Short mmCIF file of C-alpha atoms and ligand atoms in Angstrom, two decimals:
data_model
loop_
_atom_site.label_atom_id
_atom_site.label_comp_id
_atom_site.label_asym_id
_atom_site.label_seq_id
_atom_site.Cartn_x
_atom_site.Cartn_y
_atom_site.Cartn_z
CA MET U 4 74.91 77.16 118.46
CA THR U 5 75.78 76.55 114.81
CA ASP U 6 79.26 76.73 113.35
CA ARG U 7 79.28 77.37 109.64
CA LYS U 8 82.19 77.04 107.26
CA LEU U 9 82.29 80.22 105.20
CA GLN U 10 83.01 80.50 101.50
CA THR U 11 86.37 82.24 101.06
CA ALA U 12 88.35 83.80 98.21
CA VAL U 13 85.43 83.52 95.77
CA GLN U 14 85.69 84.40 92.07
CA GLY U 15 82.86 86.96 92.15
CA VAL U 16 79.29 87.57 93.27
CA ARG U 17 76.74 88.00 90.53
CA GLY U 18 73.01 88.07 89.93
CA ARG U 19 69.78 89.60 91.24
CA LEU U 20 68.31 89.32 94.70
CA GLU U 21 65.10 90.51 96.29
CA VAL U 22 66.13 91.00 99.91
CA PRO U 23 63.55 90.37 102.67
CA GLY U 24 61.22 93.07 103.94
CA ASP U 25 62.42 95.98 106.04
CA LYS U 26 62.64 95.10 109.73
CA SER U 27 61.90 98.59 111.08
CA ILE U 28 58.85 98.98 108.83
CA SER U 29 57.58 95.45 109.59
CA HIS U 30 57.62 96.08 113.37
CA ARG U 31 55.74 99.34 112.97
CA ALA U 32 53.15 97.82 110.62
CA VAL U 33 52.36 95.10 113.17
CA MET U 34 52.08 97.60 116.03
CA LEU U 35 49.94 100.16 114.21
CA GLY U 36 47.82 97.47 112.54
CA SER U 37 47.18 95.96 115.98
CA ILE U 38 45.45 99.12 117.22
CA ALA U 39 43.68 100.15 113.98
CA ASP U 40 39.96 99.86 113.39
CA GLY U 41 39.89 96.75 111.18
CA ASP U 42 42.15 94.41 109.23
CA THR U 43 45.57 95.65 108.13
CA TYR U 44 47.32 93.78 105.29
CA ILE U 45 51.09 93.79 105.62
CA LYS U 46 52.54 92.72 102.29
CA GLY U 47 56.11 91.52 102.09
CA ILE U 48 56.53 91.60 105.87
CA LEU U 49 59.89 90.37 107.15
CA ASP U 50 59.51 86.89 108.64
CA SER U 51 62.32 86.86 111.19
CA ASP U 52 62.87 86.27 114.90
CA ASP U 53 62.66 89.99 115.74
CA VAL U 54 59.37 90.59 113.93
CA ARG U 55 57.97 87.40 115.47
CA SER U 56 58.75 88.95 118.88
CA THR U 57 56.46 91.88 118.07
CA LEU U 58 53.74 89.64 116.64
CA GLY U 59 54.00 87.36 119.70
CA ALA U 60 53.67 90.27 122.13
CA MET U 61 50.57 91.59 120.39
CA ALA U 62 49.09 88.07 120.36
CA ASP U 63 49.73 87.87 124.12
CA MET U 64 47.44 90.89 124.47
CA GLY U 65 44.67 89.40 122.34
CA VAL U 66 45.53 90.69 118.86
CA GLU U 67 44.99 87.99 116.24
CA SER U 68 46.98 87.79 113.04
CA GLU U 69 47.39 85.29 110.21
CA TRP U 70 50.16 84.54 107.76
CA TYR U 71 49.42 84.15 104.05
CA ASP U 72 52.65 83.20 102.37
CA GLN U 73 54.77 86.40 102.67
CA ASP U 74 51.95 88.57 104.00
CA VAL U 75 50.30 88.99 107.37
CA ILE U 76 46.79 90.19 108.16
CA VAL U 77 46.46 91.80 111.57
CA HIS U 78 42.99 92.06 113.08
CA GLY U 79 43.20 95.36 114.92
CA ARG U 80 41.43 96.22 118.14
CA PRO U 81 41.26 99.50 120.06
CA LEU U 82 44.12 100.21 122.48
CA THR U 83 41.51 100.13 125.25
CA ALA U 84 40.57 96.55 124.31
CA LEU U 85 44.05 95.04 124.71
CA GLN U 86 44.10 92.25 127.29
CA GLU U 87 46.44 91.96 130.24
CA PRO U 88 49.14 89.47 129.24
CA SER U 89 49.29 86.39 131.45
CA HIS U 90 53.12 86.26 131.35
CA PRO U 91 56.06 88.57 130.56
CA LEU U 92 56.22 89.76 126.95
CA ASN U 93 59.23 88.00 125.44
CA MET U 94 61.17 90.52 123.38
CA GLY U 95 63.88 88.01 122.39
CA ASN U 96 66.78 89.96 120.87
CA SER U 97 64.69 92.88 119.65
CA GLY U 98 65.45 96.39 120.88
CA THR U 99 62.93 97.89 118.45
CA SER U 100 60.07 95.71 119.75
CA THR U 101 60.97 96.59 123.34
CA ARG U 102 61.35 100.33 123.04
CA LEU U 103 58.44 100.94 120.68
CA LEU U 104 56.07 98.72 122.67
CA MET U 105 57.07 100.49 125.89
CA GLY U 106 55.66 103.63 124.27
CA LEU U 107 52.67 102.03 122.56
CA LEU U 108 51.56 100.29 125.77
CA ALA U 109 52.56 103.10 128.16
CA ASN U 110 48.98 104.00 128.99
CA GLN U 111 47.63 100.51 129.69
CA PRO U 112 45.78 100.20 133.01
CA PHE U 113 47.38 96.82 133.78
CA PRO U 114 50.96 95.84 134.63
CA ILE U 115 53.17 94.65 131.76
CA THR U 116 56.53 92.92 132.20
CA TYR U 117 59.07 92.80 129.38
CA SER U 118 61.85 90.23 129.22
CA GLY U 119 64.54 89.52 126.65
CA ASP U 120 67.59 87.45 125.82
CA ALA U 121 71.02 87.99 127.41
CA SER U 122 72.07 90.62 124.84
CA LEU U 123 68.86 92.63 125.06
CA SER U 124 69.03 92.50 128.86
CA THR U 125 72.28 94.51 128.75
CA ARG U 126 70.93 97.30 126.52
CA PRO U 127 69.96 100.68 127.99
CA LEU U 128 66.28 101.50 128.50
CA GLY U 129 66.66 104.70 130.52
CA ARG U 130 66.41 106.57 127.23
CA VAL U 131 62.72 105.52 126.98
CA ILE U 132 61.89 104.99 130.66
CA ASP U 133 62.89 108.56 131.62
CA PRO U 134 60.79 110.50 129.11
CA LEU U 135 57.85 108.08 129.44
CA GLY U 136 58.09 108.69 133.20
CA LYS U 137 57.74 112.43 132.56
CA MET U 138 54.57 111.61 130.64
CA GLY U 139 53.16 109.60 133.57
CA ALA U 140 54.14 105.98 132.84
CA ARG U 141 56.25 104.32 135.51
CA TYR U 142 58.60 101.42 134.77
CA VAL U 143 60.39 99.39 137.40
CA ALA U 144 63.70 98.09 136.02
CA THR U 145 66.93 97.37 137.85
CA ASN U 146 69.69 99.53 136.30
CA GLN U 147 67.17 100.52 133.64
CA ARG U 148 67.67 97.18 131.91
CA LEU U 149 65.31 94.25 131.21
CA PRO U 150 63.38 92.69 132.81
CA ALA U 151 61.21 95.80 133.21
CA THR U 152 57.69 96.11 134.54
CA LYS U 153 55.30 98.94 133.81
CA VAL U 154 52.98 99.61 136.69
CA PRO U 155 49.33 100.39 135.78
CA THR U 156 49.06 103.89 134.32
CA GLN U 157 46.36 106.46 134.97
CA GLY U 158 46.65 108.79 132.01
CA LEU U 159 49.58 110.34 130.13
CA GLN U 160 50.52 114.00 129.72
CA GLY U 161 52.08 115.48 126.60
CA ILE U 162 55.64 116.77 127.05
CA HIS U 163 58.24 118.75 125.17
CA TYR U 164 61.33 116.56 125.08
CA ARG U 165 64.72 116.99 123.50
CA LEU U 166 66.25 113.59 122.68
CA PRO U 167 69.70 113.32 124.30
CA VAL U 168 70.71 110.76 121.62
CA ALA U 169 69.55 110.58 118.01
CA SER U 170 67.38 107.46 118.25
CA ALA U 171 64.42 106.51 116.06
CA GLN U 172 63.39 103.93 118.64
CA VAL U 173 63.07 106.53 121.38
CA LYS U 174 61.43 109.07 119.07
CA SER U 175 58.91 106.42 117.97
CA ALA U 176 58.15 105.33 121.54
CA LEU U 177 57.36 108.95 122.45
CA ILE U 178 55.23 109.46 119.33
CA LEU U 179 53.20 106.33 120.16
CA ALA U 180 52.75 107.44 123.78
CA GLY U 181 52.01 111.00 122.64
CA LEU U 182 49.03 109.79 120.60
CA GLN U 183 47.43 108.68 123.88
CA ALA U 184 48.41 111.70 126.00
CA GLU U 185 46.48 114.74 127.07
CA GLY U 186 47.81 117.76 125.18
CA GLN U 187 50.50 118.02 122.56
CA THR U 188 53.82 116.15 122.61
CA VAL U 189 56.81 117.79 120.92
CA ILE U 190 59.97 115.76 120.37
CA THR U 191 63.15 117.52 119.27
CA GLU U 192 65.70 115.39 117.43
CA PRO U 193 69.36 116.45 117.49
CA LEU U 194 69.79 114.84 114.04
CA ALA U 195 67.17 113.34 111.72
CA THR U 196 66.63 109.61 112.29
CA ARG U 197 64.51 107.13 110.34
CA ASP U 198 60.97 108.49 109.99
CA HIS U 199 59.04 105.27 109.30
CA THR U 200 56.68 105.79 112.26
CA GLU U 201 55.71 109.29 111.13
CA ARG U 202 55.18 108.16 107.53
CA MET U 203 53.23 105.05 108.44
CA LEU U 204 50.92 106.92 110.82
CA GLN U 205 49.97 109.06 107.82
CA GLN U 206 48.96 105.85 106.01
CA PHE U 207 46.76 104.98 109.00
CA GLY U 208 45.12 108.43 108.76
CA VAL U 209 47.07 110.24 111.49
CA THR U 210 49.15 113.30 110.66
CA ILE U 211 52.33 113.99 112.58
CA THR U 212 53.86 117.34 111.72
CA ARG U 213 57.48 118.28 111.52
CA ASP U 214 58.83 121.76 112.11
CA GLY U 215 62.58 121.83 111.66
CA GLN U 216 63.93 119.41 114.26
CA ASP U 217 60.60 119.26 116.14
CA ILE U 218 58.10 116.43 115.69
CA ILE U 219 54.64 117.49 116.82
CA VAL U 220 52.13 114.87 117.97
CA ASN U 221 48.50 115.72 118.64
CA PRO U 222 46.47 113.15 120.56
CA THR U 223 44.32 110.68 118.63
CA THR U 224 43.96 106.95 118.87
CA LYS U 225 41.75 106.62 115.78
CA LEU U 226 43.87 104.66 113.31
CA HIS U 227 42.21 103.44 110.11
CA ALA U 228 43.26 99.97 109.01
CA THR U 229 45.13 99.96 105.72
CA THR U 230 47.46 98.00 103.45
CA ILE U 231 51.18 98.38 104.01
CA GLN U 232 53.65 97.35 101.32
CA VAL U 233 56.98 96.63 103.03
CA PRO U 234 59.99 97.38 100.78
CA GLY U 235 63.21 95.38 100.89
CA ASP U 236 65.45 96.24 103.82
CA ILE U 237 68.31 98.58 102.83
CA SER U 238 70.17 97.27 105.89
CA SER U 239 70.02 93.74 104.40
CA ALA U 240 70.74 94.96 100.86
CA ALA U 241 73.84 96.67 102.29
CA PHE U 242 75.61 93.31 102.74
CA TRP U 243 75.32 92.71 99.00
CA LEU U 244 76.26 96.27 98.08
CA ILE U 245 79.53 95.86 99.96
CA ALA U 246 80.09 92.37 98.53
CA GLY U 247 79.46 93.68 95.01
CA LEU U 248 81.97 96.48 95.55
CA ILE U 249 84.85 94.59 97.18
CA VAL U 250 84.70 91.08 95.69
CA PRO U 251 86.53 91.03 92.31
CA ASN U 252 84.48 90.39 89.14
CA SER U 253 81.14 91.16 90.73
CA GLN U 254 77.86 92.64 89.66
CA LEU U 255 74.73 92.52 91.79
CA THR U 256 71.26 93.99 91.47
CA LEU U 257 69.07 94.27 94.55
CA THR U 258 65.42 94.73 93.66
CA LYS U 259 62.71 96.74 95.44
CA VAL U 260 64.95 98.10 98.17
CA GLY U 261 63.60 100.84 100.44
CA ILE U 262 65.32 104.17 99.69
CA ASN U 263 63.78 106.39 102.36
CA ASP U 264 66.16 109.35 102.65
CA THR U 265 66.56 108.80 106.41
CA ARG U 266 67.90 105.27 105.76
CA ILE U 267 70.28 105.66 102.83
CA GLY U 268 73.28 107.13 104.61
CA ILE U 269 75.13 104.00 103.44
CA LEU U 270 74.63 105.03 99.80
CA ARG U 271 75.82 108.57 100.46
CA LEU U 272 78.90 107.35 102.36
CA LEU U 273 79.82 104.79 99.70
CA GLN U 274 79.47 107.52 97.07
CA ARG U 275 81.88 109.65 99.11
CA MET U 276 84.26 106.68 99.03
CA GLY U 277 84.04 106.81 95.24
CA ALA U 278 81.44 104.11 94.56
CA VAL U 279 78.92 104.39 91.77
CA ILE U 280 75.64 102.70 92.68
CA THR U 281 72.89 102.94 90.10
CA MET U 282 69.25 103.27 90.98
CA ALA U 283 66.46 102.17 88.62
CA ASN U 284 62.70 101.59 88.68
CA VAL U 285 62.15 104.11 91.45
CA VAL U 286 58.64 103.91 92.96
CA ALA U 287 57.72 106.80 95.25
CA ASP U 288 53.94 107.00 95.20
CA GLY U 289 53.03 107.12 98.87
CA GLY U 290 54.25 105.13 101.84
CA GLU U 291 57.88 104.19 101.52
CA PRO U 292 59.86 104.71 98.28
CA TYR U 293 61.84 101.83 96.78
CA ALA U 294 64.11 101.12 93.82
CA ASP U 295 66.47 98.58 92.26
CA LEU U 296 70.12 99.13 93.13
CA THR U 297 73.02 97.85 91.01
CA VAL U 298 76.65 97.72 91.97
CA THR U 299 79.86 96.43 90.36
CA THR U 300 83.36 95.87 91.70
CA GLN U 301 85.06 99.22 92.24
CA GLY U 302 88.06 100.76 93.94
CA LEU U 303 87.21 102.84 97.02
CA GLN U 304 89.02 105.56 98.90
CA GLY U 305 89.21 106.24 102.63
CA ILE U 306 87.06 109.03 104.06
CA HIS U 307 86.23 110.70 107.38
CA ILE U 308 82.81 109.73 108.74
CA ASN U 309 81.57 111.87 111.63
CA GLY U 310 78.64 111.95 114.05
CA ASP U 311 76.39 113.79 111.60
CA ASP U 312 76.69 110.86 109.17
CA VAL U 313 75.90 108.17 111.73
CA PRO U 314 72.10 108.21 112.34
CA THR U 315 71.10 107.45 108.74
CA ALA U 316 73.70 104.67 108.47
CA VAL U 317 73.81 103.47 112.07
CA ASP U 318 73.29 99.76 111.33
CA GLU U 319 75.64 99.79 108.34
CA ILE U 320 78.79 101.10 110.06
CA PRO U 321 80.21 97.56 110.53
CA LEU U 322 79.97 97.08 106.75
CA LEU U 323 81.53 100.46 106.07
CA VAL U 324 84.45 99.39 108.25
CA LEU U 325 84.83 96.25 106.14
CA ALA U 326 84.71 98.32 102.94
CA ALA U 327 87.28 100.70 104.43
CA THR U 328 89.76 97.84 104.98
CA GLN U 329 89.90 97.55 101.19
CA ALA U 330 89.96 101.29 100.40
CA LEU U 331 92.93 103.41 99.45
CA GLY U 332 94.16 105.19 102.58
CA ASP U 333 92.69 105.35 106.05
CA THR U 334 89.08 105.83 107.09
CA VAL U 335 88.39 107.59 110.37
CA ILE U 336 84.97 107.13 111.97
CA THR U 337 84.02 109.40 114.87
CA GLY U 338 80.77 110.12 116.71
CA ALA U 339 79.67 106.48 116.48
CA GLN U 340 79.52 105.75 120.25
CA GLU U 341 75.95 104.42 119.85
CA LEU U 342 77.54 101.29 118.40
CA HIS U 343 78.56 100.30 121.94
CA VAL U 344 74.89 99.63 122.81
CA LYS U 345 73.67 97.68 119.77
CA GLU U 346 73.06 93.90 119.79
CA THR U 347 76.73 93.68 120.78
CA ASP U 348 79.28 96.39 121.45
CA ARG U 349 79.90 96.72 117.73
CA ILE U 350 83.01 98.86 118.10
CA ALA U 351 84.58 95.93 119.95
CA THR U 352 83.11 93.05 117.92
CA VAL U 353 83.84 94.56 114.49
CA THR U 354 87.45 95.31 115.47
CA THR U 355 88.21 92.01 117.16
CA GLN U 356 86.60 89.79 114.55
CA LEU U 357 87.82 91.56 111.40
CA ASN U 358 91.35 91.82 112.78
CA LYS U 359 91.34 88.00 113.08
CA LEU U 360 91.10 87.96 109.27
CA GLY U 361 94.08 90.27 108.86
CA ALA U 362 92.38 93.68 108.92
CA ASN U 363 94.15 96.56 110.60
CA ILE U 364 91.48 98.37 112.59
CA GLU U 365 91.93 100.42 115.75
CA ALA U 366 88.93 100.74 118.03
CA ARG U 367 88.35 104.23 119.43
CA GLU U 368 85.93 105.28 122.17
CA ASP U 369 83.56 106.78 119.58
CA GLY U 370 84.50 104.91 116.43
CA PHE U 371 87.38 103.43 114.47
CA VAL U 372 90.53 104.14 112.56
CA VAL U 373 90.60 101.71 109.65
CA HIS U 374 93.82 101.28 107.74
CA GLY U 375 92.93 100.64 104.12
CA GLY U 376 94.50 98.47 101.45
CA THR U 377 94.76 95.47 103.75
CA PRO U 378 94.41 92.07 102.08
CA LEU U 379 92.42 89.69 104.25
CA ARG U 380 94.05 86.32 104.80
CA VAL U 381 94.46 83.71 107.52
CA ALA U 382 97.54 81.52 107.83
CA GLU U 383 95.62 78.74 109.57
CA PRO U 384 91.95 77.74 109.88
CA THR U 385 90.29 80.56 111.83
CA VAL U 386 87.02 80.86 113.72
CA VAL U 387 85.30 84.25 113.68
CA ASP U 388 82.32 84.79 115.94
CA SER U 389 79.03 86.57 115.31
CA CYS U 390 78.95 86.98 119.10
CA GLY U 391 75.20 86.39 118.69
CA ASP U 392 74.83 89.61 116.66
CA HIS U 393 73.06 89.11 113.32
CA ARG U 394 74.73 92.01 111.55
CA ILE U 395 78.21 91.03 112.75
CA GLY U 396 77.66 87.45 111.55
CA MET U 397 76.57 88.55 108.08
CA MET U 398 79.33 91.16 107.78
CA LEU U 399 81.90 88.46 108.60
CA ALA U 400 80.44 86.14 105.96
CA ILE U 401 80.94 88.94 103.39
CA ALA U 402 84.48 89.57 104.69
CA ALA U 403 85.25 85.87 104.21
CA LEU U 404 84.41 86.16 100.50
CA ILE U 405 87.63 88.17 100.05
CA THR U 406 89.71 86.22 102.60
CA ASP U 407 92.39 83.72 101.63
CA GLY U 408 92.32 80.63 103.83
CA GLU U 409 89.82 78.67 105.86
CA VAL U 410 87.24 80.54 107.95
CA THR U 411 84.40 79.27 110.15
CA LEU U 412 81.64 81.44 111.61
CA ALA U 413 80.57 80.61 115.15
CA LYS U 414 76.94 81.31 116.20
CA ALA U 415 75.91 81.59 112.57
CA GLU U 416 72.24 81.14 113.55
CA ALA U 417 72.16 84.78 114.72
CA VAL U 418 71.33 85.87 111.14
CA SER U 419 67.73 84.74 111.65
CA VAL U 420 67.09 87.88 113.73
CA SER U 421 66.78 89.95 110.54
CA TYR U 422 67.64 87.80 107.50
CA PRO U 423 66.85 84.07 107.87
CA SER U 424 67.55 83.36 104.16
CA PHE U 425 70.94 85.12 104.18
CA PHE U 426 73.08 82.02 103.61
CA ALA U 427 70.73 80.69 100.91
CA ASP U 428 71.03 84.06 99.11
CA LEU U 429 74.80 83.98 99.57
CA GLU U 430 75.00 80.60 97.85
CA ARG U 431 72.90 81.91 94.97
CA VAL U 432 75.16 84.87 94.19
CA VAL U 433 78.57 83.29 94.63
CA ALA U 434 79.84 82.56 91.13
CA GLU U 435 80.66 78.94 90.36
C1 S3P W 10 65.66 101.23 114.66
C2 S3P W 10 66.44 102.30 115.06
C3 S3P W 10 67.88 102.20 115.29
C4 S3P W 10 68.48 100.98 114.61
C5 S3P W 10 67.67 99.74 114.87
C6 S3P W 10 66.24 99.91 114.36
C7 S3P W 10 64.21 101.43 114.48
O1 S3P W 10 68.12 102.09 116.69
O2 S3P W 10 69.80 100.77 115.05
O3 S3P W 10 68.24 98.62 114.23
O4 S3P W 10 63.54 100.56 113.88
O5 S3P W 10 63.70 102.45 114.95
P1 S3P W 10 68.28 103.39 117.63
O6 S3P W 10 66.97 104.06 117.75
O7 S3P W 10 68.74 102.83 118.95
O8 S3P W 10 69.32 104.24 116.97
#
């Protein structure tokens, strides 16, 4: 457990950063590359604890991969050639690895046990176990939490399933299982969530069709190995976008950031708060689009964020709460109950930790009321806690930049789940 003294009341954040590769896309590239018919090159893959959980699980089933600097080559093998793991697959802190692999491996003829850290072992799995059960895969899991064991499966059936919650993890698990099922699988999303799985399957030669809110999966397990270019993670860039907006005298450019429409809710919401974020060097020629984003210090105004806004900004809500503490007027966030079941209960952790720095945030069952125009300051040295949640830790480090007084972050090591070089990048952009 590492305590880290945070930089406070800085004079500005300035410069250019290339944030690490997108976590969601990196997981999917490893999984699809693992079952493709040859070598898949994953360029700019995120090297973090979560992605290593996915790589480790595939290695446990006989898939070999090699690192070359920032790239990974995965030597694919057919789904039918995966080996029975000799021990539980260790998912660490990674919900995406767990839920997507539960779908990808749903049809394996051998038992597979999944385990995870204390946080992951509290997160709900019924949302994948139930529909996969309807398809013919049976998981044994007390309270539908990890550890979970899949009993050997004898064939999957396509289903028509309406997702009770808007979740890209669940949608992706069902797409991956649907590829191996008999008959068509149709998944209906209540609201559009990130579509990286659908897009990437196209790159591997498999077409998934979309008809309104329906995603239609026809069975095929023939994936053609390819090269995947992973863009920068908008969820990591978001820390710097907020820093650039709320720290005085700032200007930051984030290069080659993924701008997939199903991920950039944060940009749309910041624009509604009055922010101007410029986009340059847009590349949108297949795969995932990316661009350079530039932001300068700006005044913001409070807004109402509702459930329709949440899926495309779900990981960035903690940062929007921080931005809202500095906005003119109140910001009301509703329909964000999914935050209760992230790496921590983020409605609780955001409220408790930011209020320690002088914010005035009320937690609500499905969101927050954030009172704006609140200077952050601590009268005496204060410890804020990531609570083991990478995004909470990084959000607090950004909050500290505008806090007067002495602030220490407990469990700072949590950032390595998605952004191991976060503190090095922070030191680079803080003006002398
Ligand atoms: C993810 C989907 C989201 C997101 C998570 C990554 C993905 O989770 O919060 O960080 O890669 O599919 P949900 O599907 O639970 O909303």
